[in-house]
């Protein structure tokens, strides 16, 4: 099964993608994670993306489409993938349609994760991740079970993103409303759009997504 998690910064896309990956063996494809890795490695793509990301704008369509095209061609995507943070423009969605059609693949579900803007600033400002396995946490909403120790891998080192500050979040929200929100009618018209309440508790959001996907829940 191939799906897209669609929502503004802080909606919970990464959190839910990681859960679906662990529970259902789908591969998480996060363009944000891939771009951050490229910036850290200082590759040509990283050099082109760095400043735009720091300002909270969108990296050009040709860069992210190229990254995803390479990634989807890899073997581990055959059993299904979760796109997290891609597509973010109609041009990216059209490019995705083309690359899937070329490979005889299709999109099964697009999940609209609805969260009000006022909540997102607090979500993003309190976000941190495990430095080793990238599991996501939050200062207030999702702390590790044992303070300072990653639930998943036991690491005691964590990191925060440079762009997760209140000022950049506002630019990212503007980019979402102007460039990404038009994807909702795009996918609605294709009959693949499902909606969940992204403001519910993390477990409840997972339950709602699994219901849309038709997975039995415990
Ligand atoms: P996105 O990938 O959409 O930007 P994340 O999954 O990184 O969002 O979530 C943003 C922050 O909010 C993280 O710190 C995460 O722990 C927290 N979070 C995610 N989902 C919820 C939720 N349903 N309720 C409260 N906090 C959440
Ligand atoms: P969030 O989970 O908070 O929405 P991401 O990690 O998905 O943030 O993305 C971080 C930044 O990387 C974005 O603000 C943007 O600059 C860039 N980016 C990620 N995915 C895309 C994309 N599909 N198109 C353009 N830029 C992207
Ligand atoms: Zn970890």
mmCIF file of C-alpha atoms and ligand atoms in Angstrom:
data_model
loop_
_atom_site.group_PDB
_atom_site.id
_atom_site.type_symbol
_atom_site.label_atom_id
_atom_site.label_comp_id
_atom_site.label_asym_id
_atom_site.label_seq_id
_atom_site.Cartn_x
_atom_site.Cartn_y
_atom_site.Cartn_z
ATOM 1 C CA UNK A 1 0.000 0.000 0.000
ATOM 2 C CA UNK A 2 1.301 3.441 -0.984
ATOM 3 C CA UNK A 3 0.149 6.504 0.868
ATOM 4 C CA UNK A 4 0.721 10.190 1.473
ATOM 5 C CA UNK A 5 0.458 11.905 4.846
ATOM 6 C CA UNK A 6 -0.552 15.470 4.071
ATOM 7 C CA UNK A 7 -0.573 18.248 6.640
ATOM 8 C CA UNK A 8 1.093 21.453 7.803
ATOM 9 C CA UNK A 9 4.410 21.513 9.701
ATOM 10 C CA UNK A 10 3.818 19.944 13.111
ATOM 11 C CA UNK A 11 0.641 18.101 12.060
ATOM 12 C CA UNK A 12 2.136 14.766 13.152
ATOM 13 C CA UNK A 13 3.162 13.350 9.752
ATOM 14 C CA UNK A 14 6.556 12.092 10.921
ATOM 15 C CA UNK A 15 5.157 10.735 14.194
ATOM 16 C CA UNK A 16 2.459 8.731 12.419
ATOM 17 C CA UNK A 17 4.724 7.637 9.553
ATOM 18 C CA UNK A 18 7.194 6.146 12.047
ATOM 19 C CA UNK A 19 4.356 4.281 13.779
ATOM 20 C CA UNK A 20 2.975 2.903 10.503
ATOM 21 C CA UNK A 21 6.479 1.881 9.471
ATOM 22 C CA UNK A 22 6.986 -0.098 12.680
ATOM 23 C CA UNK A 23 3.489 -1.631 12.774
ATOM 24 C CA UNK A 24 2.868 -2.381 9.102
ATOM 25 C CA UNK A 25 6.262 -2.641 7.414
ATOM 26 C CA UNK A 26 5.731 0.337 5.142
ATOM 27 C CA UNK A 27 8.788 2.479 4.368
ATOM 28 C CA UNK A 28 8.737 6.125 5.482
ATOM 29 C CA UNK A 29 9.987 8.509 2.792
ATOM 30 C CA UNK A 30 10.516 11.942 4.342
ATOM 31 C CA UNK A 31 11.847 14.585 1.954
ATOM 32 C CA UNK A 32 12.610 16.791 4.980
ATOM 33 C CA UNK A 33 14.850 14.077 6.489
ATOM 34 C CA UNK A 34 16.501 13.431 3.110
ATOM 35 C CA UNK A 35 17.147 17.133 2.543
ATOM 36 C CA UNK A 36 18.560 17.585 6.063
ATOM 37 C CA UNK A 37 20.895 14.645 5.423
ATOM 38 C CA UNK A 38 22.015 16.266 2.147
ATOM 39 C CA UNK A 39 22.645 19.591 3.916
ATOM 40 C CA UNK A 40 24.638 17.846 6.669
ATOM 41 C CA UNK A 41 26.684 15.928 4.088
ATOM 42 C CA UNK A 42 27.308 19.112 2.071
ATOM 43 C CA UNK A 43 26.227 17.571 -1.241
ATOM 44 C CA UNK A 44 25.284 19.658 -4.284
ATOM 45 C CA UNK A 45 21.578 19.200 -3.419
ATOM 46 C CA UNK A 46 22.315 20.180 0.177
ATOM 47 C CA UNK A 47 24.050 23.369 -0.910
ATOM 48 C CA UNK A 48 21.086 24.321 -3.075
ATOM 49 C CA UNK A 49 18.516 23.547 -0.353
ATOM 50 C CA UNK A 50 20.209 24.940 2.750
ATOM 51 C CA UNK A 51 19.180 28.613 2.713
ATOM 52 C CA UNK A 52 15.626 28.036 1.524
ATOM 53 C CA UNK A 53 15.061 25.539 4.338
ATOM 54 C CA UNK A 54 16.521 27.883 6.947
ATOM 55 C CA UNK A 55 14.101 30.592 5.791
ATOM 56 C CA UNK A 56 11.100 28.257 5.874
ATOM 57 C CA UNK A 57 10.481 28.338 2.123
ATOM 58 C CA UNK A 58 10.015 25.406 -0.240
ATOM 59 C CA UNK A 59 12.975 23.802 -2.006
ATOM 60 C CA UNK A 60 12.530 23.731 -5.800
ATOM 61 C CA UNK A 61 10.309 21.076 -7.328
ATOM 62 C CA UNK A 62 13.071 19.623 -9.526
ATOM 63 C CA UNK A 63 15.289 18.876 -6.519
ATOM 64 C CA UNK A 64 12.671 17.078 -4.422
ATOM 65 C CA UNK A 65 11.124 15.278 -7.398
ATOM 66 C CA UNK A 66 14.605 13.983 -8.286
ATOM 67 C CA UNK A 67 15.185 12.757 -4.726
ATOM 68 C CA UNK A 68 11.853 10.928 -4.587
ATOM 69 C CA UNK A 69 12.226 9.417 -8.065
ATOM 70 C CA UNK A 70 15.569 7.885 -7.006
ATOM 71 C CA UNK A 71 14.153 6.657 -3.721
ATOM 72 C CA UNK A 72 10.971 5.069 -5.106
ATOM 73 C CA UNK A 73 13.065 3.094 -7.602
ATOM 74 C CA UNK A 74 14.757 1.232 -4.733
ATOM 75 C CA UNK A 75 13.763 -2.302 -3.840
ATOM 76 C CA UNK A 76 12.459 -1.689 -0.323
ATOM 77 C CA UNK A 77 9.657 0.509 -1.672
ATOM 78 C CA UNK A 78 8.026 -2.412 -3.488
ATOM 79 C CA UNK A 79 6.035 -3.458 -0.423
ATOM 80 C CA UNK A 80 4.601 0.002 0.118
ATOM 81 C CA UNK A 81 5.678 3.442 1.202
ATOM 82 C CA UNK A 82 4.487 6.421 3.190
ATOM 83 C CA UNK A 83 5.314 9.805 1.712
ATOM 84 C CA UNK A 84 5.856 12.318 4.538
ATOM 85 C CA UNK A 85 6.336 15.911 3.389
ATOM 86 C CA UNK A 86 6.035 15.163 -0.328
ATOM 87 C CA UNK A 87 4.322 16.282 -2.517
ATOM 88 C CA UNK A 88 4.037 19.893 -1.350
ATOM 89 C CA UNK A 89 2.995 21.566 -4.623
ATOM 90 C CA UNK A 90 0.622 20.583 -7.426
ATOM 91 C CA UNK A 91 3.633 20.314 -9.773
ATOM 92 C CA UNK A 92 5.193 17.750 -7.384
ATOM 93 C CA UNK A 93 1.895 15.824 -7.230
ATOM 94 C CA UNK A 94 1.741 15.686 -11.029
ATOM 95 C CA UNK A 95 5.364 14.537 -11.223
ATOM 96 C CA UNK A 96 4.574 11.830 -8.667
ATOM 97 C CA UNK A 97 1.595 10.627 -10.718
ATOM 98 C CA UNK A 98 3.860 10.322 -13.754
ATOM 99 C CA UNK A 99 6.656 8.456 -11.966
ATOM 100 C CA UNK A 100 4.213 6.008 -10.368
ATOM 101 C CA UNK A 101 2.459 5.357 -13.687
ATOM 102 C CA UNK A 102 5.826 4.679 -15.353
ATOM 103 C CA UNK A 103 6.559 2.017 -12.751
ATOM 104 C CA UNK A 104 3.084 0.470 -12.799
ATOM 105 C CA UNK A 105 2.543 1.689 -9.247
ATOM 106 C CA UNK A 106 -0.338 3.649 -7.753
ATOM 107 C CA UNK A 107 -1.349 5.762 -4.817
ATOM 108 C CA UNK A 108 -3.897 4.105 -2.553
ATOM 109 C CA UNK A 109 -4.632 6.763 0.064
ATOM 110 C CA UNK A 110 -3.895 10.390 0.848
ATOM 111 C CA UNK A 111 -4.506 11.274 4.494
ATOM 112 C CA UNK A 112 -5.374 14.879 5.306
ATOM 113 C CA UNK A 113 -4.157 15.523 8.875
ATOM 114 C CA UNK A 114 -6.176 18.495 10.046
ATOM 115 C CA UNK A 115 -4.690 20.719 12.751
ATOM 116 C CA UNK A 116 -5.455 24.388 13.497
ATOM 117 C CA UNK A 117 -2.603 26.842 12.912
ATOM 118 C CA UNK A 118 -2.551 28.070 16.544
ATOM 119 C CA UNK A 119 -1.617 24.593 17.798
ATOM 120 C CA UNK A 120 1.193 24.116 15.292
ATOM 121 C CA UNK A 121 3.586 26.726 16.664
ATOM 122 C CA UNK A 122 3.607 25.000 20.069
ATOM 123 C CA UNK A 123 3.922 21.578 18.435
ATOM 124 C CA UNK A 124 6.934 22.588 16.377
ATOM 125 C CA UNK A 125 8.622 24.693 19.087
ATOM 126 C CA UNK A 126 8.630 21.743 21.523
ATOM 127 C CA UNK A 127 9.732 19.112 19.007
ATOM 128 C CA UNK A 128 12.959 17.097 19.371
ATOM 129 C CA UNK A 129 14.194 13.771 18.038
ATOM 130 C CA UNK A 130 16.538 10.970 19.031
ATOM 131 C CA UNK A 131 19.980 11.720 17.586
ATOM 132 C CA UNK A 132 20.524 8.026 16.860
ATOM 133 C CA UNK A 133 17.244 6.562 15.504
ATOM 134 C CA UNK A 134 15.331 9.780 14.707
ATOM 135 C CA UNK A 135 12.294 8.842 16.852
ATOM 136 C CA UNK A 136 10.207 11.959 17.495
ATOM 137 C CA UNK A 137 9.369 13.482 20.898
ATOM 138 C CA UNK A 138 7.834 16.642 22.366
ATOM 139 C CA UNK A 139 8.668 18.630 25.511
ATOM 140 C CA UNK A 140 5.045 18.590 26.624
ATOM 141 C CA UNK A 141 3.020 16.181 24.478
ATOM 142 C CA UNK A 142 5.279 13.151 24.045
ATOM 143 C CA UNK A 143 8.126 12.590 26.466
ATOM 144 C CA UNK A 144 10.182 9.384 26.569
ATOM 145 C CA UNK A 145 8.895 6.842 29.138
ATOM 146 C CA UNK A 146 12.192 7.135 31.029
ATOM 147 C CA UNK A 147 13.345 10.770 31.110
ATOM 148 C CA UNK A 148 16.274 11.384 28.775
ATOM 149 C CA UNK A 149 16.270 7.860 27.272
ATOM 150 C CA UNK A 150 14.894 7.077 23.794
ATOM 151 C CA UNK A 151 11.967 4.593 23.987
ATOM 152 C CA UNK A 152 12.982 2.947 20.750
ATOM 153 C CA UNK A 153 16.786 2.577 20.860
ATOM 154 C CA UNK A 154 17.901 3.587 24.377
ATOM 155 C CA UNK A 155 20.082 6.459 23.211
ATOM 156 C CA UNK A 156 20.485 9.420 25.589
ATOM 157 C CA UNK A 157 21.273 11.966 22.882
ATOM 158 C CA UNK A 158 18.627 14.118 21.276
ATOM 159 C CA UNK A 159 18.566 16.940 18.756
ATOM 160 C CA UNK A 160 16.415 19.871 17.694
ATOM 161 C CA UNK A 161 15.964 21.323 14.212
ATOM 162 C CA UNK A 162 17.356 24.792 13.485
ATOM 163 C CA UNK A 163 14.169 25.706 11.587
ATOM 164 C CA UNK A 164 11.832 24.779 14.464
ATOM 165 C CA UNK A 165 11.448 28.287 15.853
ATOM 166 C CA UNK A 166 8.276 30.397 16.021
ATOM 167 C CA UNK A 167 9.413 32.782 13.269
ATOM 168 C CA UNK A 168 10.279 30.141 10.664
ATOM 169 C CA UNK A 169 7.143 28.160 11.505
ATOM 170 C CA UNK A 170 5.038 31.093 10.354
ATOM 171 C CA UNK A 171 6.796 31.168 6.953
ATOM 172 C CA UNK A 172 6.364 27.412 6.664
ATOM 173 C CA UNK A 173 2.662 27.727 7.490
ATOM 174 C CA UNK A 174 2.273 30.373 4.796
ATOM 175 C CA UNK A 175 3.988 28.075 2.308
ATOM 176 C CA UNK A 176 1.618 25.294 3.342
ATOM 177 C CA UNK A 177 -1.548 27.348 2.846
ATOM 178 C CA UNK A 178 -0.405 28.899 -0.443
ATOM 179 C CA UNK A 179 1.313 25.948 -2.131
ATOM 180 C CA UNK A 180 0.335 22.679 -0.420
ATOM 181 C CA UNK A 181 -3.332 23.149 0.526
ATOM 182 C CA UNK A 182 -4.346 23.049 -3.205
ATOM 183 C CA UNK A 183 -3.388 19.354 -3.104
ATOM 184 C CA UNK A 184 -6.522 18.635 -1.064
ATOM 185 C CA UNK A 185 -8.993 19.288 -3.925
ATOM 186 C CA UNK A 186 -6.474 17.669 -6.312
ATOM 187 C CA UNK A 187 -6.609 14.349 -4.433
ATOM 188 C CA UNK A 188 -10.280 14.709 -3.504
ATOM 189 C CA UNK A 189 -11.110 14.735 -7.213
ATOM 190 C CA UNK A 190 -9.112 11.530 -7.653
ATOM 191 C CA UNK A 191 -11.177 9.842 -4.917
ATOM 192 C CA UNK A 192 -8.217 8.923 -2.693
ATOM 193 C CA UNK A 193 -8.536 11.550 0.050
ATOM 194 C CA UNK A 194 -9.273 10.537 3.655
ATOM 195 C CA UNK A 195 -9.402 12.851 6.664
ATOM 196 C CA UNK A 196 -8.263 12.460 10.270
ATOM 197 C CA UNK A 197 -8.415 14.757 13.292
ATOM 198 C CA UNK A 198 -4.765 15.650 13.801
ATOM 199 C CA UNK A 199 -5.618 17.444 17.050
ATOM 200 C CA UNK A 200 -6.615 14.202 18.784
ATOM 201 C CA UNK A 201 -4.122 12.319 20.986
ATOM 202 C CA UNK A 202 -1.302 10.522 19.140
ATOM 203 C CA UNK A 203 -2.814 7.018 19.669
ATOM 204 C CA UNK A 204 -6.223 8.183 18.499
ATOM 205 C CA UNK A 205 -4.762 9.710 15.326
ATOM 206 C CA UNK A 206 -3.076 6.364 14.598
ATOM 207 C CA UNK A 207 -6.402 4.596 15.095
ATOM 208 C CA UNK A 208 -8.170 6.970 12.703
ATOM 209 C CA UNK A 209 -5.473 6.535 10.040
ATOM 210 C CA UNK A 210 -5.606 2.752 10.355
ATOM 211 C CA UNK A 211 -9.387 2.915 9.942
ATOM 212 C CA UNK A 212 -8.993 4.900 6.704
ATOM 213 C CA UNK A 213 -6.403 2.396 5.452
ATOM 214 C CA UNK A 214 -8.658 -0.528 6.351
ATOM 215 C CA UNK A 215 -6.206 -2.062 8.845
ATOM 216 C CA UNK A 216 -7.844 -3.909 11.722
ATOM 217 C CA UNK A 217 -7.026 -2.217 15.018
ATOM 218 C CA UNK A 218 -6.474 -3.940 18.344
HETATM 219 P P1 LIG B 1 5.299 16.805 11.161
HETATM 220 O O1 LIG B 1 6.153 15.644 10.698
HETATM 221 O O2 LIG B 1 3.945 16.810 10.538
HETATM 222 O O3 LIG B 1 5.989 18.123 11.024
HETATM 223 P P2 LIG B 1 5.740 15.676 13.841
HETATM 224 O O4 LIG B 1 5.268 14.281 13.695
HETATM 225 O O5 LIG B 1 7.199 15.913 13.893
HETATM 226 O O6 LIG B 1 5.031 16.620 12.721
HETATM 227 O O7 LIG B 1 5.053 16.299 15.156
HETATM 228 C C1 LIG B 1 5.380 17.614 15.618
HETATM 229 C C2 LIG B 1 5.526 17.599 17.143
HETATM 230 O O8 LIG B 1 4.252 17.389 17.754
HETATM 231 C C3 LIG B 1 6.426 16.472 17.654
HETATM 232 O O9 LIG B 1 7.175 16.966 18.752
HETATM 233 C C4 LIG B 1 5.446 15.372 18.088
HETATM 234 O O10 LIG B 1 5.960 14.615 19.198
HETATM 235 C C5 LIG B 1 4.213 16.166 18.486
HETATM 236 N N1 LIG B 1 2.957 15.492 18.128
HETATM 237 C C6 LIG B 1 2.706 14.723 17.036
HETATM 238 N N2 LIG B 1 1.410 14.321 17.023
HETATM 239 C C7 LIG B 1 0.822 14.847 18.119
HETATM 240 C C8 LIG B 1 -0.519 14.781 18.661
HETATM 241 N N3 LIG B 1 -1.495 14.103 18.042
HETATM 242 N N4 LIG B 1 -0.751 15.451 19.818
HETATM 243 C C9 LIG B 1 0.228 16.160 20.436
HETATM 244 N N5 LIG B 1 1.505 16.252 19.978
HETATM 245 C C10 LIG B 1 1.802 15.604 18.831
HETATM 246 P P1 LIG B 2 7.726 19.535 8.626
HETATM 247 O O1 LIG B 2 7.668 18.098 9.013
HETATM 248 O O2 LIG B 2 7.916 20.413 9.817
HETATM 249 O O3 LIG B 2 6.616 19.897 7.728
HETATM 250 P P2 LIG B 2 9.835 18.788 6.794
HETATM 251 O O4 LIG B 2 10.881 18.064 7.573
HETATM 252 O O5 LIG B 2 8.879 17.998 6.006
HETATM 253 O O6 LIG B 2 9.056 19.776 7.799
HETATM 254 O O7 LIG B 2 10.513 19.831 5.817
HETATM 255 C C1 LIG B 2 11.495 20.741 6.265
HETATM 256 C C2 LIG B 2 11.850 21.710 5.134
HETATM 257 O O8 LIG B 2 12.393 20.978 4.037
HETATM 258 C C3 LIG B 2 10.662 22.466 4.563
HETATM 259 O O9 LIG B 2 10.363 23.653 5.299
HETATM 260 C C4 LIG B 2 11.168 22.776 3.138
HETATM 261 O O10 LIG B 2 12.088 23.845 3.142
HETATM 262 C C5 LIG B 2 11.937 21.511 2.797
HETATM 263 N N1 LIG B 2 11.086 20.493 2.133
HETATM 264 C C6 LIG B 2 10.760 19.257 2.615
HETATM 265 N N2 LIG B 2 9.994 18.594 1.733
HETATM 266 C C7 LIG B 2 9.821 19.434 0.670
HETATM 267 C C8 LIG B 2 9.099 19.330 -0.555
HETATM 268 N N3 LIG B 2 8.384 18.231 -0.879
HETATM 269 N N4 LIG B 2 9.157 20.392 -1.410
HETATM 270 C C9 LIG B 2 9.858 21.508 -1.122
HETATM 271 N N5 LIG B 2 10.546 21.667 0.029
HETATM 272 C C10 LIG B 2 10.536 20.642 0.924
HETATM 273 ZN ZN1 LIG B 3 16.337 6.422 19.491
#
